Coordinates of C-alpha atoms and ligand atoms in Angstrom, one line a residue:
X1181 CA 89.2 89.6 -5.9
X1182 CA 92.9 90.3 -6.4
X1183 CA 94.6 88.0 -8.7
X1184 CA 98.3 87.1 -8.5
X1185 CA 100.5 85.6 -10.7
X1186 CA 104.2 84.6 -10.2
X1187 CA 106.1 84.8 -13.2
X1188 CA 109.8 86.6 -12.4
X1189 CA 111.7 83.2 -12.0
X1190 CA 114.3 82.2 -14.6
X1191 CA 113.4 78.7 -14.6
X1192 CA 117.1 77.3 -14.8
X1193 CA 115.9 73.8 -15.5
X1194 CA 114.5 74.8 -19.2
X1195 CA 118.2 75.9 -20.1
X1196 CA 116.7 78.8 -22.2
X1197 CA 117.5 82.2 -23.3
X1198 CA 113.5 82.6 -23.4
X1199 CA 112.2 83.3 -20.0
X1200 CA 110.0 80.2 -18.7
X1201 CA 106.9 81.2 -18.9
X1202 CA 107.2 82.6 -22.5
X1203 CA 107.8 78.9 -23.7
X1204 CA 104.7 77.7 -25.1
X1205 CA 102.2 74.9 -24.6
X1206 CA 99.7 74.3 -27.7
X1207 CA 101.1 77.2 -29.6
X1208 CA 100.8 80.2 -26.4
X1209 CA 102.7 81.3 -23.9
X1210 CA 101.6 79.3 -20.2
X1211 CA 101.5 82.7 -18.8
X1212 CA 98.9 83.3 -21.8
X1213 CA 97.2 80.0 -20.8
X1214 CA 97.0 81.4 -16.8
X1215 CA 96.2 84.8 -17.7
X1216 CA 93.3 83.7 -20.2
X1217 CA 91.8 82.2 -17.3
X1218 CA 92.7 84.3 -14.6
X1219 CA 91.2 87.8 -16.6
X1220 CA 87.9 84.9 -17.0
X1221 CA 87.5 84.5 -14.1
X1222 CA 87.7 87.9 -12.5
X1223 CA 85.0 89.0 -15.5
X1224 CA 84.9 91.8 -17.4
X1225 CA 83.5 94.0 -14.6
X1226 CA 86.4 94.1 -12.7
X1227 CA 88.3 96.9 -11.3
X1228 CA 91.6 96.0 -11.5
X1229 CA 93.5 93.0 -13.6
X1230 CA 95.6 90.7 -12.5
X1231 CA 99.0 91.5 -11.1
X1232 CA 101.9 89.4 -13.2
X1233 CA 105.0 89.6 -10.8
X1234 CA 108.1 90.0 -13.6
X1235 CA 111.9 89.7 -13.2
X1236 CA 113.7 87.5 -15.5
X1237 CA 113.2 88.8 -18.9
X1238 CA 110.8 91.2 -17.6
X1239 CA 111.5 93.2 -20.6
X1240 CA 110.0 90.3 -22.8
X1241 CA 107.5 89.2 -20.8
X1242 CA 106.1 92.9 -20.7
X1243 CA 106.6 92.7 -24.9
X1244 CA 104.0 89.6 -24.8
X1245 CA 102.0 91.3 -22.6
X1246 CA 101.8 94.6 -24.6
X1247 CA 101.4 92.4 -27.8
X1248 CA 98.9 90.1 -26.6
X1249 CA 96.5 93.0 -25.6
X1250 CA 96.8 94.3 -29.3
X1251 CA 94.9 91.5 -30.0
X1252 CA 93.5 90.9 -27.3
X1253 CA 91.9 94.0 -25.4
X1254 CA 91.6 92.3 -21.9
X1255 CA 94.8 91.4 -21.7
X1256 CA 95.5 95.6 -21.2
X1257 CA 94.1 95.2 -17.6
X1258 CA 97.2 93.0 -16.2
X1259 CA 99.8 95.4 -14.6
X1260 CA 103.3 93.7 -13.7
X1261 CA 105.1 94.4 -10.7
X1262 CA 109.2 94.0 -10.7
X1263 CA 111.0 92.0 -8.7
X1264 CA 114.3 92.5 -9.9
X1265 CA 116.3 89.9 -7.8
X1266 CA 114.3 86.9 -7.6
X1267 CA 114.8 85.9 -3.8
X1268 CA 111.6 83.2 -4.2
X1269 CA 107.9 82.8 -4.3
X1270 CA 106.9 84.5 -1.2
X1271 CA 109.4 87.3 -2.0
X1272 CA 107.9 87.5 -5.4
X1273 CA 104.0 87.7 -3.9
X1274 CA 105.6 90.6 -1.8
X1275 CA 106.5 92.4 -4.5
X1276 CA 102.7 92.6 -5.8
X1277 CA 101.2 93.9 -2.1
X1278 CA 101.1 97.6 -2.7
X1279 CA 98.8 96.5 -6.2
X1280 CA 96.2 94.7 -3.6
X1281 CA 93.3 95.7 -2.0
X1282 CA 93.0 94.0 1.2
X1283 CA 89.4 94.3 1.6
X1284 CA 89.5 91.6 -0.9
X1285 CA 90.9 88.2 -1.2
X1286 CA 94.1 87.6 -3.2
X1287 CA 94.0 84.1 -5.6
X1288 CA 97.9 83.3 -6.4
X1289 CA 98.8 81.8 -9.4
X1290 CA 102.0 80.7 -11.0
X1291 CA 103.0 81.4 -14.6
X1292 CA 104.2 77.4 -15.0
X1293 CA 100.9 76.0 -13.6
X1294 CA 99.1 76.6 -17.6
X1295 CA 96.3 73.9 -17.3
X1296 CA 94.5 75.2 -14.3
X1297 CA 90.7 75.7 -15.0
X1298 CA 87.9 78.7 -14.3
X1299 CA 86.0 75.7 -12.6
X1300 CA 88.5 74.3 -10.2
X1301 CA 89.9 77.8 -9.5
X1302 CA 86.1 79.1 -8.9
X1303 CA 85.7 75.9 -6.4
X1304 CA 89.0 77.2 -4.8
X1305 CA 87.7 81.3 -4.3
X1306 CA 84.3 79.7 -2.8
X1307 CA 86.0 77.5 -0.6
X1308 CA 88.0 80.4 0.9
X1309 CA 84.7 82.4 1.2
X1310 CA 83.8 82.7 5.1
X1311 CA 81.6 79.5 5.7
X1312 CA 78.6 80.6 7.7
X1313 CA 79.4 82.0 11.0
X1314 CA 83.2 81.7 10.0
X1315 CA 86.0 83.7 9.2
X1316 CA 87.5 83.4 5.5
X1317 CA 89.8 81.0 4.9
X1318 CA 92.6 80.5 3.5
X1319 CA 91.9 78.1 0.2
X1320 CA 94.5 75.6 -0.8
X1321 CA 94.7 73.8 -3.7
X1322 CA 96.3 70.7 -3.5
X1323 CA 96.9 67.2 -5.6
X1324 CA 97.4 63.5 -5.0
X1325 CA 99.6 62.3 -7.2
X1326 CA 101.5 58.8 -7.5
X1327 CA 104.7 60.2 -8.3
X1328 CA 105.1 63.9 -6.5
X1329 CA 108.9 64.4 -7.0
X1330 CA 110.0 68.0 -7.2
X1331 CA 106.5 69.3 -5.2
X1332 CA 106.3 70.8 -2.0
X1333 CA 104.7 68.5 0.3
X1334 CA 101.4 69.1 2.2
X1335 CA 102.0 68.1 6.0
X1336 CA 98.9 67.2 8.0
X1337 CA 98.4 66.3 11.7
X1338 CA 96.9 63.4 13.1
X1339 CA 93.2 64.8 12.7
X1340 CA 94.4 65.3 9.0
X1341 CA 94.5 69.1 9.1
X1342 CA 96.9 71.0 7.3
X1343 CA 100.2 71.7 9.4
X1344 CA 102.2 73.5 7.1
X1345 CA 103.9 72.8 3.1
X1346 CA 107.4 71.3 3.1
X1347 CA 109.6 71.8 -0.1
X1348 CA 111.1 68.6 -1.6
X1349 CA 114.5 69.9 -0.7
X1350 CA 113.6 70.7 3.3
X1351 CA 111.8 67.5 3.7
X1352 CA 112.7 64.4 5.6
X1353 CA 112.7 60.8 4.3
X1354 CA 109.0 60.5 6.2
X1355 CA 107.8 63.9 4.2
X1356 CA 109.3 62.8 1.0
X1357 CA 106.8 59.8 0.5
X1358 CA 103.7 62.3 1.2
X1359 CA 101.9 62.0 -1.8
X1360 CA 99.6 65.0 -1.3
X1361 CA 101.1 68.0 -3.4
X1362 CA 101.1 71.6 -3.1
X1363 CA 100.1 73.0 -6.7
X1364 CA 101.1 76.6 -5.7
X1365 CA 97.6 77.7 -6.1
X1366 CA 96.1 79.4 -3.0
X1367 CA 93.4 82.5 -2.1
X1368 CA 94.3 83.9 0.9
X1369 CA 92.8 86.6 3.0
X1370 CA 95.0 89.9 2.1
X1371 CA 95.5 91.6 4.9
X1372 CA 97.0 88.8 7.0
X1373 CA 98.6 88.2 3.9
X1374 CA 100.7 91.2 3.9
X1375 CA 101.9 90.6 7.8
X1376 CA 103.0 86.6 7.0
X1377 CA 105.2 88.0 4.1
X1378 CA 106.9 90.4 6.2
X1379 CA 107.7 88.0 8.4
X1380 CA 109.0 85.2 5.9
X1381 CA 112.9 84.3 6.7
X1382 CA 115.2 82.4 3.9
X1383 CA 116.6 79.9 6.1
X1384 CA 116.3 76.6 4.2
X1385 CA 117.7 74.4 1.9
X1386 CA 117.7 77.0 -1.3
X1387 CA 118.0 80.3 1.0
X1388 CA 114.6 81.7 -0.6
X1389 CA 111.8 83.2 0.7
X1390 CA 108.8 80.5 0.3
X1391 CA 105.8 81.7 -0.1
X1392 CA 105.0 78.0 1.3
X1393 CA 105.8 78.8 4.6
X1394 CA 103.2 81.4 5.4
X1395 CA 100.4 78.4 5.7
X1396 CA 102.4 77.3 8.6
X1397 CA 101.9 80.7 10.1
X1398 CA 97.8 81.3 9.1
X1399 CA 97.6 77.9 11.2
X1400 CA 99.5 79.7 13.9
X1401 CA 96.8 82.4 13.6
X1402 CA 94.2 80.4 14.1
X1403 CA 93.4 80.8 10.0
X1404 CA 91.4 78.0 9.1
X1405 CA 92.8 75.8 6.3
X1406 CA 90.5 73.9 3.8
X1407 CA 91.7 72.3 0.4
X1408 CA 90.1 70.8 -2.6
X1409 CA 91.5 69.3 -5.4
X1410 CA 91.1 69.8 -9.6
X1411 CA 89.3 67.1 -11.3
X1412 CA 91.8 66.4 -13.7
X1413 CA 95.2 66.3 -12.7
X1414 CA 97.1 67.9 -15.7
X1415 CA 95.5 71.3 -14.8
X1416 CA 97.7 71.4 -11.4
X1417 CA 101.1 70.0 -13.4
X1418 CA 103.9 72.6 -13.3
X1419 CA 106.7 72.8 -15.9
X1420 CA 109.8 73.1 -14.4
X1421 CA 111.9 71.0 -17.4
X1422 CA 112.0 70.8 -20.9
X1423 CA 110.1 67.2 -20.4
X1424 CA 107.6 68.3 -18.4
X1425 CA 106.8 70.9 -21.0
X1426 CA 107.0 67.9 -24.0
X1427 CA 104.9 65.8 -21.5
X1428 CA 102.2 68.4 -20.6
X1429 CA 101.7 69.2 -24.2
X1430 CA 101.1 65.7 -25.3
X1431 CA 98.4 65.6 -22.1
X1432 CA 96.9 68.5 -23.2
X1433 CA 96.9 67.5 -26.7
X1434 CA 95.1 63.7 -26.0
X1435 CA 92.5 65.6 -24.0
X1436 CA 91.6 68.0 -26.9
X1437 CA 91.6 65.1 -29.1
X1438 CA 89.2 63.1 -26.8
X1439 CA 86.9 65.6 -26.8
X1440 CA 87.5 66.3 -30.7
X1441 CA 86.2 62.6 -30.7
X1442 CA 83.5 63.1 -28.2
X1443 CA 81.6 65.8 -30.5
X1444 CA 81.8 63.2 -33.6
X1445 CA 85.0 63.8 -35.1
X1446 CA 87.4 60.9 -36.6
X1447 CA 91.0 60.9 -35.7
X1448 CA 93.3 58.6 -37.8
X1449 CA 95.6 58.4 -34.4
X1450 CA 94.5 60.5 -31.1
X1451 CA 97.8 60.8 -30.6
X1452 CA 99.2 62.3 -33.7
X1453 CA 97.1 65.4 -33.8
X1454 CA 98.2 69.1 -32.7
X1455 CA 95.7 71.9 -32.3
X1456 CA 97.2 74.7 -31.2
X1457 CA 94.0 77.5 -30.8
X1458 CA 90.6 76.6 -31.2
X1459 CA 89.1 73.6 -34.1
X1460 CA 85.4 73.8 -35.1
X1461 CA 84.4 70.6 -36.5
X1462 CA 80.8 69.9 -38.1
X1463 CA 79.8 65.9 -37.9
X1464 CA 81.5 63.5 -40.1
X1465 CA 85.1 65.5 -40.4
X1466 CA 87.7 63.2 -40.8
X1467 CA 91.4 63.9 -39.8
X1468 CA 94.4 61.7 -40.8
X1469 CA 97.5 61.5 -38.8
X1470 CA 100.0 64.4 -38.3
X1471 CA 97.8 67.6 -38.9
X1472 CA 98.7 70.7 -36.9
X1473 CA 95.9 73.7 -36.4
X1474 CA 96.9 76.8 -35.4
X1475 CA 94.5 79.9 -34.8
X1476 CA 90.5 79.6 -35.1
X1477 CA 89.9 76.7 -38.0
X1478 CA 86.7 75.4 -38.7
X1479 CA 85.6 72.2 -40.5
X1480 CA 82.3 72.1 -41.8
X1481 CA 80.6 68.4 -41.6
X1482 CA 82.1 65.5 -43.7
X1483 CA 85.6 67.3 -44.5
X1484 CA 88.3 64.6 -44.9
X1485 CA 92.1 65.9 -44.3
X1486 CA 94.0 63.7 -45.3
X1487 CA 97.9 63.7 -43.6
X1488 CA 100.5 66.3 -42.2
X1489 CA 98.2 69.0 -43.4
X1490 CA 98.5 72.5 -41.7
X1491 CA 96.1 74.5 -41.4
X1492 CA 95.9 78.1 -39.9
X1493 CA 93.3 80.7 -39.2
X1494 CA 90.6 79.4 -42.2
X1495 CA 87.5 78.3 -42.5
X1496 CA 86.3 75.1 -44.7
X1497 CA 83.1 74.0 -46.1
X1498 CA 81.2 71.3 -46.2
X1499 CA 82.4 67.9 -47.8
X1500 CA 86.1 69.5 -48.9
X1501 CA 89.1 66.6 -49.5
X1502 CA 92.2 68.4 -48.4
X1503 CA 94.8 65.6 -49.1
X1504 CA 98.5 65.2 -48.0
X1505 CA 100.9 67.5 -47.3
X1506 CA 98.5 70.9 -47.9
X1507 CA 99.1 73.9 -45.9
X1508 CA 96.4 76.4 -45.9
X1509 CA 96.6 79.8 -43.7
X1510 CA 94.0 82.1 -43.8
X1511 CA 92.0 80.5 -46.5
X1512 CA 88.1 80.0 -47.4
X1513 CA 87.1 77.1 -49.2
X1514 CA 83.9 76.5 -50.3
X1515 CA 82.1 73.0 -50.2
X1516 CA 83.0 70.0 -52.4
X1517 CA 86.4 71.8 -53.4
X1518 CA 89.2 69.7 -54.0
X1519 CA 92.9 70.7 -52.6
X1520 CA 96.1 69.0 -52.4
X1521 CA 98.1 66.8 -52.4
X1522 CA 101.0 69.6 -51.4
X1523 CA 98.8 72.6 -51.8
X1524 CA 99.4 76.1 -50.3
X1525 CA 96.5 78.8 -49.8
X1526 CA 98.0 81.7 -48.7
X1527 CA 96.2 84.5 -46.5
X1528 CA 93.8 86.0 -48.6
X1529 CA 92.9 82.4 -50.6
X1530 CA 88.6 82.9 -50.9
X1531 CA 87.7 79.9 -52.7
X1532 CA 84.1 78.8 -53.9
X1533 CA 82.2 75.7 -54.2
X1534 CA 83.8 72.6 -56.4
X1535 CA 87.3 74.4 -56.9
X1536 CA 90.3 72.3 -57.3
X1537 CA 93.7 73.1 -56.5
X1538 CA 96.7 70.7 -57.3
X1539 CA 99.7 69.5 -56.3
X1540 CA 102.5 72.5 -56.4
X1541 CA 99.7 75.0 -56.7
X1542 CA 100.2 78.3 -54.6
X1543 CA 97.1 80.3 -54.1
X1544 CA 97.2 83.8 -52.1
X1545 CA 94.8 86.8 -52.4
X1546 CA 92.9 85.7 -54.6
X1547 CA 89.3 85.1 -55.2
X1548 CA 88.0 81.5 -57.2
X1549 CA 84.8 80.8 -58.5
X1550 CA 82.8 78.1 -58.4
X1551 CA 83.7 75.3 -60.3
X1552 CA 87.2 76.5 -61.3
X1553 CA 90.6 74.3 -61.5
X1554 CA 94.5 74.6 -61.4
X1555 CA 95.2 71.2 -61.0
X1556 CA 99.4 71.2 -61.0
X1557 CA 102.2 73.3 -60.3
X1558 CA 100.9 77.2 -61.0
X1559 CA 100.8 80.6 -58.8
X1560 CA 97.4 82.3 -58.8
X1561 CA 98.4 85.5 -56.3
X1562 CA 95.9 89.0 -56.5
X1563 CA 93.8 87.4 -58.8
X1564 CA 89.8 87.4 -59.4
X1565 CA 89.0 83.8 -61.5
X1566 CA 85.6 83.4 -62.6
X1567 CA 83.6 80.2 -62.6
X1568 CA 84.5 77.2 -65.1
X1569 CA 88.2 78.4 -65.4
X1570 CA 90.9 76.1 -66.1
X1571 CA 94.1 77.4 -65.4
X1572 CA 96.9 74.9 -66.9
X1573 CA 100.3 73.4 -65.5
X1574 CA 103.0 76.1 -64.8
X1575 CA 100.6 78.9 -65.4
X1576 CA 102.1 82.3 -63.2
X1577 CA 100.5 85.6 -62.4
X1578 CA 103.1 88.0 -62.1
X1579 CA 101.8 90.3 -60.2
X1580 CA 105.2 92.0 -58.4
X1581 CA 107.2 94.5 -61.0
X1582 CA 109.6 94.7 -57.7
X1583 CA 107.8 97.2 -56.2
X1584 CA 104.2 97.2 -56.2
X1585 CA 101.4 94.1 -56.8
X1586 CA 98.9 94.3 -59.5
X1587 CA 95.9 92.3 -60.5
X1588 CA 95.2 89.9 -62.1
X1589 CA 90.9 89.2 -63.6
X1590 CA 90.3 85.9 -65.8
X1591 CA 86.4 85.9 -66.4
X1592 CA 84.3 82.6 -66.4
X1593 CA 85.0 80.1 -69.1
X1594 CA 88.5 80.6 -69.3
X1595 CA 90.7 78.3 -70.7
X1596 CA 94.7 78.8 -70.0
X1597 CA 97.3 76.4 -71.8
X1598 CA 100.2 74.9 -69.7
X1599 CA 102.9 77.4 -68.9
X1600 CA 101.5 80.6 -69.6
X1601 CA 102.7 83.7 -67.6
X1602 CA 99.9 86.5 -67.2
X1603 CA 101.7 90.1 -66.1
X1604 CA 99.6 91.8 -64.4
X1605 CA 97.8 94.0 -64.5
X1606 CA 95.6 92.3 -67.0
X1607 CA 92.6 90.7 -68.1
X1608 CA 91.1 87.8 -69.7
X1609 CA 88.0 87.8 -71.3
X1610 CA 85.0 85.8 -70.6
X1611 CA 85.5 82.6 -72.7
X1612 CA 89.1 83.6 -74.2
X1613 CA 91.7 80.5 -74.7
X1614 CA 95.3 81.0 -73.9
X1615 CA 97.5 78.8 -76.3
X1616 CA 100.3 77.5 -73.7
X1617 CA 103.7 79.6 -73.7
X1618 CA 101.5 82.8 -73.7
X1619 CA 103.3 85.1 -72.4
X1620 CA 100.1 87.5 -71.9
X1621 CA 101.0 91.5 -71.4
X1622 CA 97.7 92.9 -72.8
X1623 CA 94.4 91.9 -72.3
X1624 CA 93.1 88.9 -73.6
X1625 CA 89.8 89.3 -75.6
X1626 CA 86.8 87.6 -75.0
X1627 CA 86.0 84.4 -76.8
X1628 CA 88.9 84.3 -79.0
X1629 CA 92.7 82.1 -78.4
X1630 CA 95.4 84.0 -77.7
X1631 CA 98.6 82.9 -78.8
X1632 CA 102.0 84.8 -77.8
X1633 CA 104.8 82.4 -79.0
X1634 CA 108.0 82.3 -80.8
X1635 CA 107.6 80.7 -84.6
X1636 CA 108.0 77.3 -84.5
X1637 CA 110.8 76.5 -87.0
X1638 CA 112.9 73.0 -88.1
X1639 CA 116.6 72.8 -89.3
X1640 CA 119.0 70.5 -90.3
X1641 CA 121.1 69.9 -87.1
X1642 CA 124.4 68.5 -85.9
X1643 CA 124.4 67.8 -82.0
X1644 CA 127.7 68.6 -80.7
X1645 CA 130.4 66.0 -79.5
X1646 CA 131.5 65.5 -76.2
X1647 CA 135.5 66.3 -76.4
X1648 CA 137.7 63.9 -74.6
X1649 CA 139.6 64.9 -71.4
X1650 CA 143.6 65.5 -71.7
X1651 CA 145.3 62.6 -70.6
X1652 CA 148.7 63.9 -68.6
X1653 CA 151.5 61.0 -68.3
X1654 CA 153.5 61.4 -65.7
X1655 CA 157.4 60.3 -66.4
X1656 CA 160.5 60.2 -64.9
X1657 CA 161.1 63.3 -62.4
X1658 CA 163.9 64.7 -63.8
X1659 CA 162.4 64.9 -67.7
X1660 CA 159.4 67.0 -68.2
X1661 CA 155.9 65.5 -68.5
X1662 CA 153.8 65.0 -71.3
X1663 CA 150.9 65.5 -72.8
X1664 CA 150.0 63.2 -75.1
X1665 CA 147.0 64.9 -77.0
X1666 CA 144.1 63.0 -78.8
X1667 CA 142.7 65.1 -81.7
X1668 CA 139.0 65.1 -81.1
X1669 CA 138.4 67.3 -83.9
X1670 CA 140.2 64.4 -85.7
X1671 CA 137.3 61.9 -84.8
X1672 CA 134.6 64.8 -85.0
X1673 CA 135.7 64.9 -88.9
X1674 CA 135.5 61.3 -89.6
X1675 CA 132.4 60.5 -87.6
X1676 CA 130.8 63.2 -89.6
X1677 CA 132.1 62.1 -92.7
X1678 CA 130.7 58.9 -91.9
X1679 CA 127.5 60.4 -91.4
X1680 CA 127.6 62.9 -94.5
X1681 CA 128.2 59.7 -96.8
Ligands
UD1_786 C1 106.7 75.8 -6.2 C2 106.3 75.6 -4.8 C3 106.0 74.2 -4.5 C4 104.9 73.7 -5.5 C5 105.3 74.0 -6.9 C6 104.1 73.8 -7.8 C7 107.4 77.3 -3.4 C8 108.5 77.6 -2.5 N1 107.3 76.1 -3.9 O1 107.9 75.1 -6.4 O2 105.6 74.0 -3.2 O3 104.8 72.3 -5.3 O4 105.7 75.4 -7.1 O5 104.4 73.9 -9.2 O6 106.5 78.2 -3.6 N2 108.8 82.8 -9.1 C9 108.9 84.1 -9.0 N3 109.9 84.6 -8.3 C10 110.9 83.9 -7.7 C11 110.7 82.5 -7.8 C12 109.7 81.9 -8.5 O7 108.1 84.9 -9.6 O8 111.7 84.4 -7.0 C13 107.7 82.2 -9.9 C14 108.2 81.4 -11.1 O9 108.3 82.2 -12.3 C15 107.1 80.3 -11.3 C16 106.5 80.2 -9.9 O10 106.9 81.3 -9.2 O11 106.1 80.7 -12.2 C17 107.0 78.9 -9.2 O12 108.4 79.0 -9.1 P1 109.3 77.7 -9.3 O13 110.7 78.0 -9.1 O14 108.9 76.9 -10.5 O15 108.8 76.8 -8.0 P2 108.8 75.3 -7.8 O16 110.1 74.8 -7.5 O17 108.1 74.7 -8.9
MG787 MG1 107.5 75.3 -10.8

């Protein structure tokens, strides 16, 4: 099956430099969002991709593409085909023919239509499929909707088979109150395909050539038309607008939260949750209001995050409390551990069991043993901490000299006083004590304290006065002003005369 999908339009009504179907929806692209399904669907025996028709911003929308295979590897099956001046949909399918085998049926697709399902679409492709005994068809898919402003409109005759698709713009008063929408989404048979597009003409209200009109001229051929509809209505909504997009997302985002809910999960407030990628959660997971996920995040059973925690690309463990404000990226944390308020993992962050981390503690590459602590305000980056560790208030690894990162190693047992600064590379011994204010540029040996401090030392001591301001008096314009001066070193004297008797 050939696999179209229109994406060259500018999409005026966003008002953006970015071309529409860059602008995301849950954290990807909606041509990511179509193309994730569409390369699902054809299955990873296919000959060829799908076909992305480009033109506005083509130059960007090939970047993503390129991009997105990196990490993706069957994304580098889509080609693009250019159409440089975007003249409308049907043009834009044109532009795509020479890329289609017409032994095969082509499925068209359109870059703002993100929500649209493997299911529905494989109900579409079997529905186009010749019936017995009949030719193929050509598939459309349409929606009922209560409020179908901005749709073309499906027209149907008397018997209540499809006439033809009227855009919003070309329709009469009668037209406009049709309810039944066209989604864009079609399979039609490719070789009549091609002959229809030749023929299209721009004569109507926005002088484009609609791809619309060629069901008109399939029922002229004696094409047989059947539709079906998606279950859910959000997977046919386009996103023309900037509140569409807002509108779409929040849709998108209740559903995932429903079935987050469905599998056992506890949301403080469906509605203020955003998962943008994929969330794991084990039974029991509790989630307070305002977290975002990004990436792949996992939740093993009976985490509590507590709220506007983000969290990207990591994996948790069992009974963890993430509380407020945390934002963790490419983390591990082992069960029971303890993080937050206002804690940052960085990538790299590979926590054990029963670890806490504190408020205005940043953690990145760095591995923690079990049972370790930096309960406020340190930086624990390239590190390896043993178990047992206690790393005090205001403790810093420096592990940058400006040009390269060096390690960090604090065995199990270790103590570390409040503001202690480690330059790495270095290491602490199993069981050493750091006495706080070390600042620690050798190794630290085991079992013993280590103290690096200035000697603390107490003088007689005179705290300095505050000297009073100049006070200018202004007098008469002709004379010159002046300044009358009060001697502060005058009342220094006296008040420390005072104080000397
Ligand atoms: C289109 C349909 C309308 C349908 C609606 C569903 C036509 C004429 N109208 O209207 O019946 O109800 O989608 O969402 O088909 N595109 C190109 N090249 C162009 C113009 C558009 O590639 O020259 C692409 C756009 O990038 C977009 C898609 O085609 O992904 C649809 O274009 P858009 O301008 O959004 O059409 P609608 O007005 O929404
Ligand atoms: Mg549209």
């Amino acid at each position: 099956m050939n696999i179209v999908i229109l994406a060259a339009g500018q999409g005026k009504r966003m008002k953006s430099a970015l071309p529409k179907v860059l602008q995301t929806l849950a954290g990807k692209p909606l041509l990511q969002h179509v193309l994730s399904t569409a390369l699902s669907l054809q299955g990873k025996q296919a000959k060829n991709g799908p076909v992305v028709v480009v033109g506005h911003g083509a130059a960007d929308v090939k970047t993503f593409l390129l991009n997105t295979s990196k990490e993706d590897p069957s994304f580098s099956k889509v080609t693009t085909a250019l159409q440089a001046e975007q003249k409308g949909t049907g043009h834009a399918l044109l532009q795509a023919l020479p890329k289609l085998d017409v032994q095969e049926p082509t499925l068209v697709l359109y870059g703002d239509v993100p929500l649209i399902t493997k299911k529905t679409l494989t109900k579409l492709v079997k529905l186009a499929d010749g019936v017995r005994g009949q030719d193929s068809a050509l598939a459309l898919l349409t929606q009922n909707l209560r409020n179908p402003i901005g749709y073309g409109r499906i027209v149907r005759d008397a018997d209540g088979s499809v006439t033809g698709i009227v855009e919003e713009k070309d329709a009469t008063p009668a037209q406009i109150a049709i309810q039944e929408i066209n989604t864009g989404i079609m399979v039609l048979p490719t070789s009549s395909l091609k002959k229809w597009l030749k023929a299209l003409r721009a004569s109507n209200a926005q002088g484009e050539y609609y791809l619309t009109d060629v069901i008109a001229m399939a029922v002229k051929d004696g094409v047989p038309i059947r539709t079906t509809q998606a279950d859910d209505e959000c997977e046919t909504v386009g996103v023309n607008s900037r509140d569409q997009l807002a509108a779409l997302e929040r849709t998108h985002q209740l559903n995932i939260a429903n079935q987050l809910m469905d599998a056992g999960v506890s949301l403080a407030d469906p509605a203020r949750i955003d998962v943008r990628g994929t969330l794991e959660c084990g039974t029991d997971v509790s989630i307070d209001v305002g977290c975002v996920f990004e990436g792949c995040v996992t939740l093993d059973a009976g985490t509590k995050i507590g709220p506007y925690c983000v969290i990207r690309n990591s994996v948790v463990g069992k009974g963890v409390a993430i509380h407020a404000y945390s934002h963790i990226e490419g983390a591990k944390v082992g069960a029971q551990s303890v993080i937050g308020p206002y804690a940052r993992l960085r990538p790299g962050a590979d926590l054990s069991n029963d670890v806490h981390i504190g408020n205005f503690v940043e953690v990145k590459n760095s591995k923690i043993a079990a049972n370790s602590k930096a309960n406020h305000l340190a930086y624990v980056g390239d590190s390896i901490v043993g178990s047992r560790v206690n790393i005090g208030a205001g403790t810093i690894t420096c592990n940058y000299d400006g040009v390269n990162k060096h390690q960090t190693i604090i065995e199990d047992d270790v103590f570390i006083g409040s503001d202690t600064q480690l330059v790495a590379p270095v290491r602490v011994g199993r069981g050493a004590t750091l006495g706080a204010g070390t600042t620690l540029t050798k190794d630290a040996p085991a079992n013993q304290l280590t103290v690096s401090r200035a000697k603390q030392i107490s003088m007689q001591w005179q705290r300095p006065v505050k000297q009073e301001k100049k006070i200018i008096t202004k007098k008469a314009p002709t004379k010159k002003s002046t300044v009358k001066k009060v001697s502060t070193k005058k009342i220094a004297t006296k008040k420390t005369a005072k104080a000397k008797k």
